[in-house]
Short mmCIF file of C-alpha atoms and ligand atoms in Angstrom, two decimals:
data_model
loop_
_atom_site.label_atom_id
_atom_site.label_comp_id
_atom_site.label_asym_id
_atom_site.label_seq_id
_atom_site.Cartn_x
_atom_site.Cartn_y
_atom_site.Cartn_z
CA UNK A 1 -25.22 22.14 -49.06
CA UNK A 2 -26.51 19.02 -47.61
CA UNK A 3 -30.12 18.24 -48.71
CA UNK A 4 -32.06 16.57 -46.29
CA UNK A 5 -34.36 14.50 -47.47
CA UNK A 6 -37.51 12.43 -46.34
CA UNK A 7 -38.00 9.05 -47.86
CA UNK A 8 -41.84 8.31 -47.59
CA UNK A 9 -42.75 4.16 -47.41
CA UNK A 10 -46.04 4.29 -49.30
CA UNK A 11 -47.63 0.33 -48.45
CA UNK A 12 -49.01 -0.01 -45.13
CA UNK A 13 -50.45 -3.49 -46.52
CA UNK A 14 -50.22 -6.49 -43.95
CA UNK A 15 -46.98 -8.53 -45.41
CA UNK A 16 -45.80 -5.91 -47.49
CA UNK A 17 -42.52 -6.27 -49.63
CA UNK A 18 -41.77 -2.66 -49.07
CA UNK A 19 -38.91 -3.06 -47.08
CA UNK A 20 -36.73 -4.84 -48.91
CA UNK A 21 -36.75 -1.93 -51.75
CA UNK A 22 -36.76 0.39 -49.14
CA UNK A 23 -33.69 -0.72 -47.42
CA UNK A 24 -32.05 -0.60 -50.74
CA UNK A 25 -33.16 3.09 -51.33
CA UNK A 26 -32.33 4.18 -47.55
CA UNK A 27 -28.92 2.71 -47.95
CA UNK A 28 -27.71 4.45 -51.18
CA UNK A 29 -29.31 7.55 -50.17
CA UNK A 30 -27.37 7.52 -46.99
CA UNK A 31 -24.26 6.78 -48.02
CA UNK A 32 -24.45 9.24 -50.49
CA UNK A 33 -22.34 12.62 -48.97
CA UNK A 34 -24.96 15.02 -50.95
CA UNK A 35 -27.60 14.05 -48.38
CA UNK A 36 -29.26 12.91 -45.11
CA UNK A 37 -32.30 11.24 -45.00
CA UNK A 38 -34.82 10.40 -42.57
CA UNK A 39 -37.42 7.36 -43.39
CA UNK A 40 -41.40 8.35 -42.87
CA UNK A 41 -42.72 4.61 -42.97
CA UNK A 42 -46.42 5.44 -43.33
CA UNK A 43 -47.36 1.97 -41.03
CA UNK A 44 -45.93 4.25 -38.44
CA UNK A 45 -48.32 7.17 -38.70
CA UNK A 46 -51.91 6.50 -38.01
CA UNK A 47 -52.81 9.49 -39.90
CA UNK A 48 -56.73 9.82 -39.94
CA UNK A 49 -58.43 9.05 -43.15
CA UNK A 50 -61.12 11.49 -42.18
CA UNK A 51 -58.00 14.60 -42.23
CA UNK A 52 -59.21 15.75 -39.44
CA UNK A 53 -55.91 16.65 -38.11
CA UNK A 54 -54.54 16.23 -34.24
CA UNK A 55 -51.05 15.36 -33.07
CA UNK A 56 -50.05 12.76 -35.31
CA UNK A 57 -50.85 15.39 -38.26
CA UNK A 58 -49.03 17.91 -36.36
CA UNK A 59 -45.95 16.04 -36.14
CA UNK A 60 -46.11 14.31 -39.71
CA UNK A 61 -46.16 17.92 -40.91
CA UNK A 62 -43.17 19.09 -38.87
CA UNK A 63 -41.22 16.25 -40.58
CA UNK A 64 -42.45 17.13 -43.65
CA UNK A 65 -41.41 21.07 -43.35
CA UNK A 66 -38.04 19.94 -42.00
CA UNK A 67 -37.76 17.87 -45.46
CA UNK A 68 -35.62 20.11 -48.73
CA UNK A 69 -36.81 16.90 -50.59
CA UNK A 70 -38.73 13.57 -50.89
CA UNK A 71 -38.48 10.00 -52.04
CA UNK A 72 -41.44 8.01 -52.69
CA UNK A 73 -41.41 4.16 -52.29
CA UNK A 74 -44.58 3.21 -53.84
CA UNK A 75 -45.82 -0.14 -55.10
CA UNK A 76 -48.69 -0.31 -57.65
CA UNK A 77 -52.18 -1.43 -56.41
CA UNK A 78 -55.01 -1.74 -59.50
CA UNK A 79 -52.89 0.76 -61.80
CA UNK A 80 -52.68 3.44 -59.09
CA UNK A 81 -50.93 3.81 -56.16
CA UNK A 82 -51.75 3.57 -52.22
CA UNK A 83 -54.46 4.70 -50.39
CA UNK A 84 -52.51 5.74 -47.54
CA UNK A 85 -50.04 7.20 -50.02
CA UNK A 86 -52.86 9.52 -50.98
CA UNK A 87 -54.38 9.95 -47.53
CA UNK A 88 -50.38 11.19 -46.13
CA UNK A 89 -49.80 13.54 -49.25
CA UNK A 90 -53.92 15.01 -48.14
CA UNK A 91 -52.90 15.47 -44.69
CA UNK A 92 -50.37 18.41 -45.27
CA UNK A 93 -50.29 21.34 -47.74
CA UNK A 94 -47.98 24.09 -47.53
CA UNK A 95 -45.00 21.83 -46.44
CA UNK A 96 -44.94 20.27 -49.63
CA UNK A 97 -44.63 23.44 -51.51
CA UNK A 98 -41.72 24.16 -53.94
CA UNK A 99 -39.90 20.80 -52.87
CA UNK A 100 -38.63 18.40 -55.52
CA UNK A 101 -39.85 14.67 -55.25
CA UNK A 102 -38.50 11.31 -56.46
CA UNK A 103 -40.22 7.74 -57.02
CA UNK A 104 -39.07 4.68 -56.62
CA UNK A 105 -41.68 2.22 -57.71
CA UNK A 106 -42.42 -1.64 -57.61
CA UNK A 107 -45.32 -4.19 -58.79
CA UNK A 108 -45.35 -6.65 -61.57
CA UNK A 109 -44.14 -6.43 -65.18
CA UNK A 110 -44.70 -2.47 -65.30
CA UNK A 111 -42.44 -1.78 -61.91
CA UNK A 112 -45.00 0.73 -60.39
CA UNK A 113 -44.78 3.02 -63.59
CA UNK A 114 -48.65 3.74 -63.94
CA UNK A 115 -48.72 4.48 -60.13
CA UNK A 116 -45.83 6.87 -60.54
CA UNK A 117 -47.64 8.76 -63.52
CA UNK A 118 -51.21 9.07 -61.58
CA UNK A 119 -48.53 10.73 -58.47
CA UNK A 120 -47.15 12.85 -60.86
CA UNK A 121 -50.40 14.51 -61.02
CA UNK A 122 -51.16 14.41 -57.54
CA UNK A 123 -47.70 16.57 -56.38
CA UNK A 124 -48.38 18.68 -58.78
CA UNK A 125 -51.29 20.06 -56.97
CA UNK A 126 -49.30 20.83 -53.99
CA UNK A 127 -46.63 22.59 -55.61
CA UNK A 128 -44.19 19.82 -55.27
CA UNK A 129 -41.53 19.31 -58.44
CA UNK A 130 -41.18 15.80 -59.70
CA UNK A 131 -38.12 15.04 -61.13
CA UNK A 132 -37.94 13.33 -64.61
CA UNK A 133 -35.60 10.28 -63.35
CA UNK A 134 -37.85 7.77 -61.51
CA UNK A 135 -36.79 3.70 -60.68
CA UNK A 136 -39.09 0.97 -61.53
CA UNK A 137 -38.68 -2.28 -59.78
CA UNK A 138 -40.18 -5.02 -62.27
CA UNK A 139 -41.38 -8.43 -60.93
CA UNK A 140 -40.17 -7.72 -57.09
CA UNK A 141 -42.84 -10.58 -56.22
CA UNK A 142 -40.51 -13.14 -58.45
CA UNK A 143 -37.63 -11.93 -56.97
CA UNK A 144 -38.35 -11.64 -52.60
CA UNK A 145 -39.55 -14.90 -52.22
CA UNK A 146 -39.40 -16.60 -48.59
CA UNK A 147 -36.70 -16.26 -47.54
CA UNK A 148 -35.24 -13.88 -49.32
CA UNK A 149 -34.06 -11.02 -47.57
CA UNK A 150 -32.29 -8.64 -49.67
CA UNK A 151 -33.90 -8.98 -52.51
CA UNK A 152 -35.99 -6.52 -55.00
CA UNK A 153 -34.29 -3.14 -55.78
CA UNK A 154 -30.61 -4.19 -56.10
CA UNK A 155 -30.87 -7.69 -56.34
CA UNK A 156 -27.75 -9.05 -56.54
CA UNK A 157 -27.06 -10.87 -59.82
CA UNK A 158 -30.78 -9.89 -60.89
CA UNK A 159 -30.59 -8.90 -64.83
CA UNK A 160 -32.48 -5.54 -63.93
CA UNK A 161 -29.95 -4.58 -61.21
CA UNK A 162 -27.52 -2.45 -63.18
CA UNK A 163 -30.49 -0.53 -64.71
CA UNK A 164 -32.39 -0.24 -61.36
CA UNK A 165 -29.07 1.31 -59.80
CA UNK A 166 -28.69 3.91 -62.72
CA UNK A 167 -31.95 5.00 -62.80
CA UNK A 168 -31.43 5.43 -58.45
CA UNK A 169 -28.13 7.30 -59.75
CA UNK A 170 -29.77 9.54 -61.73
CA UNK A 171 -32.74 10.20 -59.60
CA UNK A 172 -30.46 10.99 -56.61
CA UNK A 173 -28.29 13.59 -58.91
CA UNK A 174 -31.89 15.13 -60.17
CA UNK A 175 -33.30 15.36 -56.52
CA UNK A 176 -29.75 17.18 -55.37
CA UNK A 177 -29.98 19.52 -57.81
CA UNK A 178 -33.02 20.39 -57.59
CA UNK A 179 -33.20 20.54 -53.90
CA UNK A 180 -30.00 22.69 -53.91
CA UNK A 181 -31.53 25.09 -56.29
CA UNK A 182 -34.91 25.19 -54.71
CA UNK A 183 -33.83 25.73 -50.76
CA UNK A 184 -31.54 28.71 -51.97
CA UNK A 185 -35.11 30.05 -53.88
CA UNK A 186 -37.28 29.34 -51.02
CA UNK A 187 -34.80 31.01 -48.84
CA UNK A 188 -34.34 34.17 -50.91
CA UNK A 189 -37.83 34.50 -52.19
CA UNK A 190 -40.64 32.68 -50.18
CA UNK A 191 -42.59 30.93 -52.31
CA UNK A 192 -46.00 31.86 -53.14
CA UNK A 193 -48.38 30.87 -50.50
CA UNK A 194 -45.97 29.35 -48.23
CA UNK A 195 -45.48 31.21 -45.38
CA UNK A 196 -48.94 29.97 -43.63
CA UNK A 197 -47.94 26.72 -41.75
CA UNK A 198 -50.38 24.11 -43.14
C1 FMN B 1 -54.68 -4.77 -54.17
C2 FMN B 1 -53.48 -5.02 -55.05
C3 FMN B 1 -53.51 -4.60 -56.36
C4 FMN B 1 -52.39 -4.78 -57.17
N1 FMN B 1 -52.42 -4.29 -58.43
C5 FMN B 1 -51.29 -4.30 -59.17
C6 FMN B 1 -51.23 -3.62 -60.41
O1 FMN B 1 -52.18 -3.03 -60.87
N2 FMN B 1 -50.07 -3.66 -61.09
C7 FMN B 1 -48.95 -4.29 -60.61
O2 FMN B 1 -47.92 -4.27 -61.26
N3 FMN B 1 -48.98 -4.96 -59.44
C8 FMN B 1 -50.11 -4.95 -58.71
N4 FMN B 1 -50.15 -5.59 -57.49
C9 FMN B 1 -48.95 -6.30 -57.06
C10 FMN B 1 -48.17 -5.41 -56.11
O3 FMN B 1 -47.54 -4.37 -56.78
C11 FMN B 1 -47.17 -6.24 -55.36
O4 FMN B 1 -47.89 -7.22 -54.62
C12 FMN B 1 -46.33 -5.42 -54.41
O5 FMN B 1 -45.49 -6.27 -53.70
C13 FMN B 1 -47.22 -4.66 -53.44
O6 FMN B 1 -46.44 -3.88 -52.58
P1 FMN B 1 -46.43 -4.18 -51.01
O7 FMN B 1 -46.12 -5.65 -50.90
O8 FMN B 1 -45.31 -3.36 -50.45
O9 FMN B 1 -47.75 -3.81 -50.49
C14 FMN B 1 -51.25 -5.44 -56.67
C15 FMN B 1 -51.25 -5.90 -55.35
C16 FMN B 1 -52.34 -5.67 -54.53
C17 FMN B 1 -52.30 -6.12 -53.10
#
């Protein structure tokens, strides 16, 4: 099968260096035959903080249901991870359920790793499955200076690159197996507590 998977932008901040890792992730994930992939920038859903629901919800959920799998592109703000990467995973429940997820992560020295473990937690609570590979961008500030438009995740000539693109290998071969595995099972045997739509 053909897993179809969302890739969720986590930084909403005002001159954010998401995109440059997140072009890198988008591109390997769609060249890659195993999958599509859609990209749910969150600076493109003014989901409200107060989760009280509406169209925007409504339609961030569809995408979300229509998703066998998930890759997070998070950076690292004071050891955890986004507020808005919090306030999206809030907004929907049953959607989530019984789908695997995958990190990418980026920040200073630690590349996003202490963010990644607090998310761990956090999917865990709406039945999500995180899968053990994860990518950790070190130093992306260093690296995407002015000017610099490809760079972070991938960086050409960067001594982290060939690492960075394993760990993306591995990640990807995780998240198809388990989204394989897990679309079969939700389609033979609904998962607990699924079948209500939010
Ligand atoms: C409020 C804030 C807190 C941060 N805290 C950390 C941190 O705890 N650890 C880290 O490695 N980097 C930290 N950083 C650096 C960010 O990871 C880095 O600036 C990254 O580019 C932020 O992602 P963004 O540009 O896509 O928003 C912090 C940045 C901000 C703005």
């Amino acid at each position: 099968m053909t897993a179809h998977l969302a890739m969720i932008v986590g930084s909403v901040r005002r001159g954010r260096k998401a995109p440059s890792p997140a072009r890198w992730v988008y591109e390997r994930i769609s060249a890659d035959p195993r999958f599509t992939v859609e990209v749910l920038d969150l600076v493109d859903w003014a989901l409200p903080a107060d989760l009280s629901g509406g169209a925007t919800t409504d339609a961030f959920a569809d995408r979300i249901a229509a998703a066998d799998g998930f890759v997070i592109v998070t950076p690292e703000y004071n050891h955890g991870y986004p507020a808005a990467l919090k306030n999206a995973i809030d907004t929907v429940k049953r959607p989530w359920y019984a789908k695997p997820v995958g990190f990418v992560s980026y920040g200073g020295w630690g590349g996003g790793i202490r963010a990644v473990e607090q998310l761990r937690q956090v999917v865990a609570e709406v039945h999500m499955v995180d899968v053990r590979q994860s990518v950790a961008i070190r130093d992306l500030g260093a690296r995407s200076g002015a000017g610099a438009p490809e760079a972070g995740g991938g960086a050409p000539g960067h001594p982290d690159e060939a690492a960075e693109s394993d760990h993306l290998d591995a990640m990807l071969d995780q998240l198809d197996w388990w989204a394989t595995v897990l679309s079969a099972a939700r389609r033979d045997l609904p998962y607990p507590g699924s079948r209500r739509r939010r």
